[in-house]
Amino acid sequence: MAKLLGSDWDKAFDAGQSSRLLQNRNRHLGMLLACEQSPYYIQILYRMLRFRRDHEIEPLNDDIYQAVKTAQEQLAGEEYSPEKFNQQINQLLEWKLISRRIEKERLKGYRDASRNKFRYALEDDTCSFLNWLEERMEQDISGSYDDTRNLLDDVLARLRGVIRELIRIDCDYCDEDALTRIRMLVYHFEQIDDLSARISRRLIGLNARLSAFLVSHYSIEEATKIIAELEFYLKTYLRQLNESREDILSAIEELSSGERLKQLRFCRKTMLEEQKRTSLLLRSGGTIETPETQLRRMSSFYENEGQLDRLCHRINDSAMKVWGKMSAHLRELERKNTRLENLRCRLEEIAELPENAVPESFLLELLAPAHMVGDKQYWDEFEKADPPQPRRETGSMRTQPRSFLGAKSDKGKPVQSLEESRLEMLRGWINLACRFNDRGEADIARMEISAVEDFMRVLELGRRGILTEGKTLRKLDYQLKTGRKMKELVSPEGRKLEFIEMKLVELKNGKNA
């Protein structure tokens, strides 16, 4: 499973490891979103999350009910009874989104049926899901994302801070102050990967918005927002990237040098030993990666033609397409404005005409369809159209038909049919291409192919030797034997012909030699 989250993720994905993302996860979280009572469930869970943040990990049943009663009544528009609350709590327990514990000190006897003895706690998956919903709501309200420019500055600042702290690290001595510095150093070094991932997500999101803009109808507000983002990207971010990239790469190269790399290994080793001693306090998603792996991943992300450059190239391509779409829209607006200006000028001319004057020609041209089928000759009630031109007729004359075939020349050769000519050509090809052994047999699969046309000869040989029980091929004193195995021939151009095993046998006096 760890390979799926590492650099060899593609191999792990092809092996079907991505399905393990669902392993150990509570799939009832989907039911929480899809059911009709989801707003009521969310309010109970979110109030429990607020209890948790106030350091009350397991609130009592009555405390939760009193805390959510007003909100639930406001949402439903009716009284919120304890029975309904208990029903919703039981559903959350059935989905394993919360856990329940009995507080023994509150038991009044073995027949105590009150629910105030129960304490409830959120499961880990539920907490993560509620935090994600909270983050998404915050992004919807503020509409702000990570400023990629500031993230680049943060990456450079953390790299320089790691280098400054490494100078103060002594690999032969480690006291409490040194251990504190090592914790901070390892934390900042681990955060650089997270910052790089946030930069990548920000650029991928920008490219996704540009691609969505290309395939959808847009309003002026959306176009203005896209143009503002492109302006920031082109004027600010690209310049910042060119200025910061060399400093980032030089810092990574310095950390990859002998002394600094040795100090990073010492810090990693120290933190692994501290994790083993205090495993409950220092919870981690996994083992700390080696410095070499992290530095190699950073270098491949920020180097020239690296992952960051590839993301920028994709955004540049999408930006050019957006620019083309906006240019086409602008040209269409200009064309419409030109038509409106022409109509406005024409209306001004008509307004200046005398009161009884009617611009008939203009109105006819204005109301005429784009493709009008009618008489091309002009006519009206006062002027007649010109008569049609007489047709030009050509007289029919008898002429001798022209023959395009030349006369056949007979030079004394015997008359030969087309079938006999083809058989003679096949015989000549067999003599040139096939090599017979001492028993008078030739393996077709071992013959030499000089051109693709030899494939046609092999097909013709098979047709002559298999159809009609080989009678046609026996006219050339040959017989074709076939097997069950598949053979193939390869031409000099690399083309292949696959066929069943065939052997050509010479016949003498109608019998096999």
Short mmCIF file of C-alpha atoms in Angstrom, two decimals:
data_model
loop_
_atom_site.label_atom_id
_atom_site.label_comp_id
_atom_site.label_asym_id
_atom_site.label_seq_id
_atom_site.Cartn_x
_atom_site.Cartn_y
_atom_site.Cartn_z
CA MET A 1 0.00 0.00 0.00
CA ALA A 2 2.90 2.35 0.70
CA LYS A 3 4.01 2.10 -2.96
CA LEU A 4 0.74 3.72 -4.06
CA LEU A 5 1.68 6.89 -2.15
CA GLY A 6 5.30 6.87 -3.29
CA SER A 7 7.16 7.57 -6.52
CA ASP A 8 6.23 4.15 -8.01
CA TRP A 9 2.49 4.83 -7.76
CA ASP A 10 1.88 3.92 -11.42
CA LYS A 11 3.12 0.35 -10.92
CA ALA A 12 1.05 0.00 -7.75
CA PHE A 13 -2.00 1.40 -9.59
CA ASP A 14 -1.61 -1.12 -12.42
CA ALA A 15 -1.47 -3.84 -9.78
CA GLY A 16 -4.88 -2.72 -8.48
CA GLN A 17 -3.59 -1.22 -5.24
CA SER A 18 -5.77 1.92 -5.52
CA SER A 19 -8.80 -0.10 -4.40
CA ARG A 20 -7.15 -0.27 -0.97
CA LEU A 21 -7.97 3.39 -0.44
CA LEU A 22 -11.33 2.11 0.80
CA GLN A 23 -9.64 -0.25 3.25
CA ASN A 24 -10.34 0.58 6.92
CA ARG A 25 -12.66 3.43 5.85
CA ASN A 26 -16.27 3.83 6.99
CA ARG A 27 -18.40 3.67 3.84
CA HIS A 28 -21.50 4.81 5.72
CA LEU A 29 -20.22 8.36 5.34
CA GLY A 30 -21.82 8.27 1.90
CA MET A 31 -25.16 7.39 3.50
CA LEU A 32 -24.74 10.42 5.75
CA LEU A 33 -24.77 12.69 2.68
CA ALA A 34 -27.43 10.85 0.66
CA CYS A 35 -30.20 10.25 3.22
CA GLU A 36 -33.15 12.59 3.74
CA GLN A 37 -32.30 13.22 7.40
CA SER A 38 -28.70 14.25 6.63
CA PRO A 39 -29.10 17.91 7.84
CA TYR A 40 -30.22 16.69 11.28
CA TYR A 41 -27.39 14.12 11.48
CA ILE A 42 -24.83 16.74 10.45
CA GLN A 43 -25.99 19.13 13.17
CA ILE A 44 -25.61 16.45 15.85
CA LEU A 45 -22.17 15.43 14.62
CA TYR A 46 -20.93 19.00 14.21
CA ARG A 47 -22.05 19.90 17.75
CA MET A 48 -20.14 16.88 19.01
CA LEU A 49 -17.11 18.13 17.06
CA ARG A 50 -17.44 21.47 18.87
CA PHE A 51 -17.61 19.60 22.20
CA ARG A 52 -14.42 17.80 21.17
CA ARG A 53 -12.65 21.07 20.38
CA ASP A 54 -13.64 22.31 23.84
CA HIS A 55 -11.79 19.25 25.23
CA GLU A 56 -14.98 17.37 26.04
CA ILE A 57 -14.24 14.20 24.12
CA GLU A 58 -17.25 12.16 25.33
CA PRO A 59 -20.26 14.40 26.10
CA LEU A 60 -23.28 12.96 27.90
CA ASN A 61 -26.51 12.06 26.12
CA ASP A 62 -28.53 14.88 27.77
CA ASP A 63 -25.79 17.47 27.12
CA ILE A 64 -25.84 16.69 23.37
CA TYR A 65 -29.66 16.82 23.27
CA GLN A 66 -29.87 20.18 25.01
CA ALA A 67 -27.10 21.58 22.77
CA VAL A 68 -28.81 20.61 19.47
CA LYS A 69 -32.48 21.03 20.49
CA THR A 70 -32.86 24.68 19.43
CA ALA A 71 -31.01 24.20 16.12
CA GLN A 72 -33.04 21.11 15.22
CA GLU A 73 -36.34 22.86 16.00
CA GLN A 74 -35.28 25.85 13.90
CA LEU A 75 -34.48 23.54 11.00
CA ALA A 76 -37.61 21.37 11.25
CA GLY A 77 -40.09 24.07 12.28
CA GLU A 78 -41.55 21.83 14.98
CA GLU A 79 -40.77 20.52 18.45
CA TYR A 80 -37.71 18.27 18.71
CA SER A 81 -38.53 15.44 21.08
CA PRO A 82 -36.04 13.22 22.97
CA GLU A 83 -37.50 10.19 21.18
CA LYS A 84 -36.55 11.62 17.80
CA PHE A 85 -33.09 12.49 19.11
CA ASN A 86 -32.62 8.93 20.40
CA GLN A 87 -33.72 7.55 17.04
CA GLN A 88 -31.13 9.64 15.20
CA ILE A 89 -28.40 8.77 17.70
CA ASN A 90 -29.14 5.05 17.25
CA GLN A 91 -28.85 5.46 13.49
CA LEU A 92 -25.46 7.11 13.85
CA LEU A 93 -24.40 4.26 16.13
CA GLU A 94 -25.59 1.73 13.56
CA TRP A 95 -23.51 3.46 10.89
CA LYS A 96 -20.52 3.41 13.29
CA LEU A 97 -20.01 7.15 12.94
CA ILE A 98 -19.98 7.53 16.73
CA SER A 99 -19.23 5.22 19.64
CA ARG A 100 -21.08 4.82 22.94
CA ARG A 101 -19.77 4.14 26.43
CA ILE A 102 -21.68 3.59 29.67
CA GLU A 103 -20.49 5.67 32.62
CA LYS A 104 -20.78 3.24 35.51
CA GLU A 105 -20.85 5.99 38.15
CA ARG A 106 -24.24 7.16 36.82
CA LEU A 107 -25.93 3.75 37.04
CA LYS A 108 -28.75 3.76 39.59
CA GLY A 109 -29.32 0.04 39.49
CA TYR A 110 -29.44 -2.88 37.15
CA ARG A 111 -32.95 -1.80 36.04
CA ASP A 112 -31.85 1.75 35.21
CA ALA A 113 -33.28 2.51 31.70
CA SER A 114 -32.33 6.21 31.54
CA ARG A 115 -30.03 7.32 28.75
CA ASN A 116 -28.07 9.92 30.71
CA LYS A 117 -25.57 7.25 31.63
CA PHE A 118 -24.36 7.09 28.01
CA ARG A 119 -21.40 9.05 26.70
CA TYR A 120 -20.78 9.41 22.95
CA ALA A 121 -17.57 10.07 21.01
CA LEU A 122 -16.84 10.75 17.34
CA GLU A 123 -14.94 8.19 15.31
CA ASP A 124 -11.74 9.24 13.50
CA ASP A 125 -13.26 8.99 10.01
CA THR A 126 -16.20 11.12 11.12
CA CYS A 127 -13.89 13.82 12.50
CA SER A 128 -11.88 13.91 9.27
CA PHE A 129 -15.06 14.14 7.21
CA LEU A 130 -16.48 17.00 9.30
CA ASN A 131 -13.18 18.90 9.07
CA TRP A 132 -13.23 18.48 5.29
CA LEU A 133 -16.81 19.82 5.10
CA GLU A 134 -15.76 22.76 7.23
CA GLU A 135 -12.79 23.55 4.98
CA ARG A 136 -14.93 23.36 1.85
CA MET A 137 -17.50 25.73 3.38
CA GLU A 138 -14.73 28.16 4.31
CA GLN A 139 -13.45 28.13 0.72
CA ASP A 140 -16.98 28.69 -0.61
CA ILE A 141 -17.44 31.70 1.65
CA SER A 142 -14.06 33.35 1.23
CA GLY A 143 -13.47 32.19 -2.36
CA SER A 144 -9.73 32.29 -1.68
CA TYR A 145 -7.14 29.69 -2.50
CA ASP A 146 -3.48 29.34 -1.76
CA ASP A 147 -1.47 32.15 -3.32
CA THR A 148 1.06 30.23 -5.36
CA ARG A 149 3.46 33.17 -5.29
CA ASN A 150 3.52 33.13 -1.48
CA LEU A 151 3.91 29.34 -1.49
CA LEU A 152 7.08 29.66 -3.59
CA ASP A 153 8.44 32.21 -1.09
CA ASP A 154 7.51 29.86 1.75
CA VAL A 155 9.36 26.94 0.11
CA LEU A 156 12.50 29.05 -0.33
CA ALA A 157 12.30 30.41 3.22
CA ARG A 158 11.94 26.93 4.73
CA LEU A 159 14.86 25.58 2.69
CA ARG A 160 17.07 28.43 3.87
CA GLY A 161 15.86 27.92 7.44
CA VAL A 162 16.75 24.21 7.28
CA ILE A 163 20.24 25.08 6.05
CA ARG A 164 20.75 27.61 8.89
CA GLU A 165 19.61 25.08 11.50
CA LEU A 166 21.80 22.34 10.05
CA ILE A 167 24.89 24.50 10.64
CA ARG A 168 24.13 24.40 14.38
CA ILE A 169 23.60 20.61 14.49
CA ASP A 170 26.44 18.51 15.93
CA CYS A 171 26.17 14.85 14.95
CA ASP A 172 28.31 13.79 17.95
CA TYR A 173 26.33 15.58 20.66
CA CYS A 174 22.57 15.88 21.23
CA ASP A 175 21.11 17.58 24.32
CA GLU A 176 17.54 18.79 24.95
CA ASP A 177 18.06 22.07 23.07
CA ALA A 178 19.54 20.25 20.11
CA LEU A 179 16.60 17.80 20.15
CA THR A 180 14.15 20.73 20.02
CA ARG A 181 16.00 22.21 17.05
CA ILE A 182 15.97 18.81 15.32
CA ARG A 183 12.18 18.54 15.81
CA MET A 184 11.64 21.95 14.22
CA LEU A 185 14.11 21.19 11.42
CA VAL A 186 12.46 17.88 10.53
CA TYR A 187 9.03 19.53 10.65
CA HIS A 188 10.05 22.31 8.27
CA PHE A 189 11.80 19.84 5.97
CA GLU A 190 8.67 17.65 5.85
CA GLN A 191 6.47 20.69 5.17
CA ILE A 192 8.37 21.51 1.95
CA ASP A 193 6.83 18.45 0.28
CA ASP A 194 3.38 19.56 1.41
CA LEU A 195 3.96 23.06 0.02
CA SER A 196 5.05 21.60 -3.32
CA ALA A 197 1.89 19.49 -3.44
CA ARG A 198 -0.22 22.60 -2.71
CA ILE A 199 1.52 24.46 -5.55
CA SER A 200 0.76 21.55 -7.87
CA ARG A 201 -2.91 21.44 -6.79
CA ARG A 202 -3.24 25.21 -7.29
CA LEU A 203 -1.89 25.06 -10.84
CA ILE A 204 -3.96 21.98 -11.70
CA GLY A 205 -7.06 23.80 -10.42
CA LEU A 206 -6.27 26.83 -12.59
CA ASN A 207 -5.84 24.60 -15.65
CA ALA A 208 -9.13 22.84 -14.86
CA ARG A 209 -10.97 26.17 -14.67
CA LEU A 210 -9.47 27.27 -17.99
CA SER A 211 -10.50 23.98 -19.62
CA ALA A 212 -14.04 24.28 -18.23
CA PHE A 213 -14.23 27.86 -19.55
CA LEU A 214 -13.34 26.61 -23.04
CA VAL A 215 -16.19 24.09 -23.29
CA SER A 216 -18.99 26.08 -21.68
CA HIS A 217 -21.02 29.21 -22.24
CA TYR A 218 -19.79 32.08 -20.15
CA SER A 219 -20.96 35.42 -18.85
CA ILE A 220 -19.09 38.70 -18.68
CA GLU A 221 -18.39 38.16 -14.95
CA GLU A 222 -16.84 34.74 -15.58
CA ALA A 223 -14.73 36.08 -18.45
CA THR A 224 -13.53 38.96 -16.27
CA LYS A 225 -12.54 36.56 -13.48
CA ILE A 226 -10.64 34.26 -15.87
CA ILE A 227 -8.81 37.21 -17.44
CA ALA A 228 -7.84 38.49 -13.96
CA GLU A 229 -6.42 35.08 -13.02
CA LEU A 230 -4.47 34.88 -16.27
CA GLU A 231 -3.15 38.39 -15.72
CA PHE A 232 -1.89 37.43 -12.25
CA TYR A 233 -0.41 34.20 -13.59
CA LEU A 234 1.40 35.82 -16.52
CA LYS A 235 2.59 39.05 -14.88
CA THR A 236 3.31 37.92 -11.33
CA TYR A 237 3.61 34.18 -10.93
CA LEU A 238 5.82 33.38 -13.93
CA ARG A 239 8.23 36.19 -13.00
CA GLN A 240 8.29 34.98 -9.40
CA LEU A 241 8.90 31.42 -10.60
CA ASN A 242 11.88 32.45 -12.74
CA GLU A 243 13.36 34.43 -9.85
CA SER A 244 12.87 31.78 -7.16
CA ARG A 245 13.63 28.61 -9.12
CA GLU A 246 17.42 29.06 -9.18
CA ASP A 247 17.54 29.85 -5.46
CA ILE A 248 15.39 26.81 -4.65
CA LEU A 249 17.53 24.49 -6.80
CA SER A 250 20.77 25.84 -5.31
CA ALA A 251 19.38 25.28 -1.79
CA ILE A 252 18.38 21.70 -2.69
CA GLU A 253 21.84 21.12 -4.18
CA GLU A 254 23.48 22.40 -0.98
CA LEU A 255 21.34 20.08 1.14
CA SER A 256 22.35 17.17 -1.12
CA SER A 257 26.06 17.79 -0.47
CA GLY A 258 28.08 15.49 1.78
CA GLU A 259 28.09 17.32 5.14
CA ARG A 260 24.51 18.60 4.99
CA LEU A 261 23.18 15.23 3.84
CA LYS A 262 24.99 13.55 6.75
CA GLN A 263 23.35 15.97 9.19
CA LEU A 264 19.91 15.33 7.68
CA ARG A 265 20.42 11.59 8.12
CA PHE A 266 21.38 12.18 11.76
CA CYS A 267 18.21 14.26 12.33
CA ARG A 268 16.04 11.56 10.75
CA LYS A 269 17.65 8.87 12.88
CA THR A 270 17.14 10.96 16.04
CA MET A 271 13.46 11.53 15.26
CA LEU A 272 12.85 7.83 14.56
CA GLU A 273 14.33 6.94 17.95
CA GLU A 274 12.14 9.55 19.67
CA GLN A 275 9.05 8.19 17.89
CA LYS A 276 9.77 4.75 19.30
CA ARG A 277 10.10 6.17 22.84
CA THR A 278 6.93 8.31 22.67
CA SER A 279 4.77 6.50 20.14
CA LEU A 280 1.50 7.74 21.65
CA LEU A 281 2.43 11.41 21.62
CA LEU A 282 4.12 11.50 18.21
CA ARG A 283 1.50 9.92 15.96
CA SER A 284 2.58 9.84 12.35
CA GLY A 285 1.15 8.73 9.02
CA GLY A 286 4.18 6.53 8.48
CA THR A 287 7.95 6.29 8.70
CA ILE A 288 9.91 9.45 7.92
CA GLU A 289 11.30 9.19 4.41
CA THR A 290 15.03 9.27 3.81
CA PRO A 291 16.52 12.70 2.98
CA GLU A 292 17.78 11.37 -0.35
CA THR A 293 14.26 10.43 -1.46
CA GLN A 294 12.79 13.78 -0.44
CA LEU A 295 15.57 15.82 -2.06
CA ARG A 296 15.33 13.80 -5.26
CA ARG A 297 11.58 14.42 -5.41
CA MET A 298 12.04 18.16 -4.79
CA SER A 299 14.68 18.40 -7.47
CA SER A 300 12.51 16.61 -10.05
CA PHE A 301 9.64 18.99 -9.24
CA TYR A 302 11.52 22.31 -9.47
CA GLU A 303 14.19 21.55 -12.10
CA ASN A 304 14.00 22.75 -15.70
CA GLU A 305 11.54 20.62 -17.72
CA GLY A 306 10.38 19.13 -14.40
CA GLN A 307 6.87 18.64 -13.11
CA LEU A 308 6.40 22.35 -12.34
CA ASP A 309 7.45 23.29 -15.87
CA ARG A 310 5.09 20.73 -17.38
CA LEU A 311 2.19 22.16 -15.38
CA CYS A 312 3.07 25.67 -16.59
CA HIS A 313 3.21 24.46 -20.20
CA ARG A 314 -0.28 23.00 -19.89
CA ILE A 315 -1.60 26.25 -18.45
CA ASN A 316 0.08 28.19 -21.26
CA ASP A 317 -1.65 25.98 -23.86
CA SER A 318 -5.01 26.43 -22.15
CA ALA A 319 -4.42 30.19 -21.87
CA MET A 320 -3.77 30.44 -25.61
CA LYS A 321 -7.01 28.59 -26.32
CA VAL A 322 -8.90 30.92 -23.96
CA TRP A 323 -7.33 33.88 -25.73
CA GLY A 324 -8.46 32.44 -29.08
CA LYS A 325 -12.01 31.99 -27.80
CA MET A 326 -12.12 35.54 -26.45
CA SER A 327 -10.67 36.90 -29.72
CA ALA A 328 -13.32 35.09 -31.75
CA HIS A 329 -16.02 36.49 -29.46
CA LEU A 330 -14.56 39.99 -29.84
CA ARG A 331 -14.54 39.69 -33.64
CA GLU A 332 -18.18 38.59 -33.57
CA LEU A 333 -19.08 41.62 -31.45
CA GLU A 334 -17.24 43.90 -33.86
CA ARG A 335 -19.11 42.38 -36.79
CA LYS A 336 -22.46 42.90 -35.05
CA ASN A 337 -21.53 46.47 -34.16
CA THR A 338 -20.66 47.17 -37.79
CA ARG A 339 -24.05 45.87 -38.91
CA LEU A 340 -25.80 48.00 -36.28
CA GLU A 341 -23.86 51.07 -37.41
CA ASN A 342 -24.85 50.45 -41.02
CA LEU A 343 -28.51 50.10 -40.05
CA ARG A 344 -28.32 53.25 -37.93
CA CYS A 345 -26.87 55.23 -40.85
CA ARG A 346 -29.53 53.88 -43.21
CA LEU A 347 -32.30 54.81 -40.78
CA GLU A 348 -30.94 58.33 -40.55
CA GLU A 349 -31.00 58.57 -44.37
CA ILE A 350 -34.62 57.33 -44.46
CA ALA A 351 -35.62 59.82 -41.77
CA GLU A 352 -34.34 62.67 -43.94
CA LEU A 353 -36.49 61.61 -46.94
CA PRO A 354 -39.72 63.50 -47.76
CA GLU A 355 -42.86 62.39 -45.97
CA ASN A 356 -44.50 60.62 -48.95
CA ALA A 357 -41.27 59.00 -50.25
CA VAL A 358 -40.98 55.22 -49.83
CA PRO A 359 -37.52 53.55 -50.18
CA GLU A 360 -38.88 50.50 -52.02
CA SER A 361 -35.54 49.10 -53.18
CA PHE A 362 -34.04 49.28 -49.71
CA LEU A 363 -37.06 47.62 -48.08
CA LEU A 364 -37.12 44.85 -50.71
CA GLU A 365 -33.42 44.21 -50.19
CA LEU A 366 -33.86 44.31 -46.42
CA LEU A 367 -36.77 41.85 -46.35
CA ALA A 368 -35.49 39.54 -49.10
CA PRO A 369 -34.38 36.06 -47.97
CA ALA A 370 -30.72 35.20 -48.01
CA HIS A 371 -31.16 32.61 -50.83
CA MET A 372 -33.93 33.80 -53.15
CA VAL A 373 -34.84 31.67 -56.17
CA GLY A 374 -36.43 33.90 -58.86
CA ASP A 375 -36.05 35.53 -62.26
CA LYS A 376 -32.65 37.08 -62.76
CA GLN A 377 -34.07 39.63 -65.23
CA TYR A 378 -35.27 42.89 -63.66
CA TRP A 379 -38.89 43.77 -64.26
CA ASP A 380 -41.68 45.74 -62.61
CA GLU A 381 -45.14 47.06 -63.51
CA PHE A 382 -43.63 49.69 -65.81
CA GLU A 383 -40.60 47.92 -67.33
CA LYS A 384 -40.62 44.53 -69.01
CA ALA A 385 -37.85 41.99 -68.64
CA ASP A 386 -35.55 41.19 -71.53
CA PRO A 387 -36.58 38.13 -73.52
CA PRO A 388 -34.59 34.99 -72.85
CA GLN A 389 -31.62 34.23 -75.07
CA PRO A 390 -32.24 31.48 -77.68
CA ARG A 391 -30.66 28.16 -76.95
CA ARG A 392 -27.67 27.12 -79.01
CA GLU A 393 -28.34 23.82 -80.69
CA THR A 394 -25.65 21.73 -82.32
CA GLY A 395 -26.63 19.58 -85.26
CA SER A 396 -26.24 15.84 -84.95
CA MET A 397 -23.62 14.46 -87.35
CA ARG A 398 -22.67 10.85 -87.84
CA THR A 399 -19.02 10.33 -87.05
CA GLN A 400 -16.85 7.26 -86.97
CA PRO A 401 -16.44 6.09 -83.36
CA ARG A 402 -12.91 6.39 -82.13
CA SER A 403 -11.17 3.22 -81.01
CA PHE A 404 -8.75 3.59 -78.15
CA LEU A 405 -7.45 0.00 -78.35
CA GLY A 406 -4.64 -0.77 -80.72
CA ALA A 407 -4.63 -3.72 -83.06
CA LYS A 408 -3.29 -6.95 -81.71
CA SER A 409 0.04 -8.07 -83.08
CA ASP A 410 0.57 -11.74 -83.79
CA LYS A 411 4.26 -12.66 -83.90
CA GLY A 412 3.82 -16.39 -84.36
CA LYS A 413 3.62 -17.26 -80.66
CA PRO A 414 1.18 -19.94 -79.61
CA VAL A 415 -2.09 -18.72 -78.15
CA GLN A 416 -2.06 -18.92 -74.35
CA SER A 417 -5.00 -18.35 -72.03
CA LEU A 418 -4.86 -16.07 -68.99
CA GLU A 419 -5.01 -19.06 -66.62
CA GLU A 420 -2.07 -20.71 -68.33
CA SER A 421 -0.09 -17.48 -68.14
CA ARG A 422 -0.68 -17.26 -64.39
CA LEU A 423 0.41 -20.86 -63.91
CA GLU A 424 3.61 -20.22 -65.86
CA MET A 425 4.34 -17.17 -63.73
CA LEU A 426 3.77 -19.28 -60.58
CA ARG A 427 6.13 -21.95 -61.94
CA GLY A 428 8.83 -19.36 -62.57
CA TRP A 429 8.44 -17.97 -59.04
CA ILE A 430 8.67 -21.49 -57.53
CA ASN A 431 11.89 -22.13 -59.41
CA LEU A 432 13.41 -18.89 -58.14
CA ALA A 433 12.17 -18.73 -54.55
CA CYS A 434 11.80 -22.33 -53.35
CA ARG A 435 14.73 -24.51 -52.35
CA PHE A 436 14.09 -28.25 -52.61
CA ASN A 437 16.02 -30.80 -50.58
CA ASP A 438 17.18 -34.24 -51.69
CA ARG A 439 13.68 -35.67 -51.20
CA GLY A 440 12.17 -33.03 -53.45
CA GLU A 441 10.48 -31.07 -50.65
CA ALA A 442 10.59 -27.33 -49.97
CA ASP A 443 9.40 -25.71 -46.68
CA ILE A 444 7.48 -22.53 -47.54
CA ALA A 445 8.22 -21.04 -44.11
CA ARG A 446 11.99 -21.18 -44.80
CA MET A 447 11.97 -19.45 -48.15
CA GLU A 448 13.53 -15.99 -48.55
CA ILE A 449 11.14 -13.06 -48.98
CA SER A 450 12.55 -10.25 -51.12
CA ALA A 451 9.42 -8.11 -51.48
CA VAL A 452 5.82 -7.88 -50.29
CA GLU A 453 4.68 -9.29 -53.68
CA ASP A 454 6.06 -12.67 -52.57
CA PHE A 455 3.23 -12.81 -50.00
CA MET A 456 0.72 -12.77 -52.89
CA ARG A 457 2.57 -15.69 -54.51
CA VAL A 458 2.43 -17.67 -51.26
CA LEU A 459 -1.33 -17.07 -51.04
CA GLU A 460 -1.79 -18.12 -54.65
CA LEU A 461 0.31 -21.24 -54.04
CA GLY A 462 -1.91 -22.18 -51.10
CA ARG A 463 -5.07 -21.56 -53.12
CA ARG A 464 -3.82 -23.70 -56.04
CA GLY A 465 -2.59 -26.50 -53.77
CA ILE A 466 -5.55 -26.73 -51.34
CA LEU A 467 -8.68 -25.92 -53.37
CA THR A 468 -10.02 -28.60 -55.76
CA GLU A 469 -7.73 -31.08 -53.97
CA GLY A 470 -4.67 -29.53 -55.60
CA LYS A 471 -5.57 -30.43 -59.19
CA THR A 472 -4.44 -27.06 -60.54
CA LEU A 473 -1.05 -27.27 -58.82
CA ARG A 474 -0.52 -30.85 -60.09
CA LYS A 475 -0.57 -29.45 -63.62
CA LEU A 476 2.81 -27.91 -62.72
CA ASP A 477 4.04 -31.30 -61.33
CA TYR A 478 3.83 -30.11 -57.72
CA GLN A 479 1.84 -31.12 -54.66
CA LEU A 480 1.18 -29.16 -51.45
CA LYS A 481 1.23 -30.80 -48.02
CA THR A 482 -0.21 -28.93 -45.00
CA GLY A 483 0.20 -29.33 -41.26
CA ARG A 484 -1.48 -28.00 -38.09
CA LYS A 485 1.22 -25.64 -36.86
CA MET A 486 1.17 -21.93 -37.66
CA LYS A 487 4.16 -20.42 -39.50
CA GLU A 488 5.00 -16.86 -40.51
CA LEU A 489 7.12 -15.03 -43.08
CA VAL A 490 8.64 -11.57 -42.58
CA SER A 491 9.36 -9.16 -45.44
CA PRO A 492 12.35 -6.78 -45.47
CA GLU A 493 9.92 -3.93 -44.63
CA GLY A 494 8.88 -5.73 -41.42
CA ARG A 495 5.47 -6.96 -42.61
CA LYS A 496 4.36 -10.45 -41.59
CA LEU A 497 2.27 -13.18 -43.19
CA GLU A 498 0.90 -15.94 -40.94
CA PHE A 499 -0.27 -19.26 -42.42
CA ILE A 500 -0.52 -22.96 -41.64
CA GLU A 501 2.51 -25.19 -42.19
CA MET A 502 2.97 -25.91 -45.93
CA LYS A 503 5.50 -28.04 -47.81
CA LEU A 504 5.84 -28.13 -51.60
CA VAL A 505 6.63 -31.57 -53.07
CA GLU A 506 7.88 -32.28 -56.61
CA LEU A 507 5.98 -34.91 -58.60
CA LYS A 508 7.46 -37.17 -61.23
CA ASN A 509 5.08 -38.97 -63.58
CA GLY A 510 2.18 -37.88 -61.33
CA LYS A 511 3.72 -39.52 -58.25
CA ASN A 512 5.78 -38.28 -55.35
CA ALA A 513 9.46 -38.51 -56.04
#
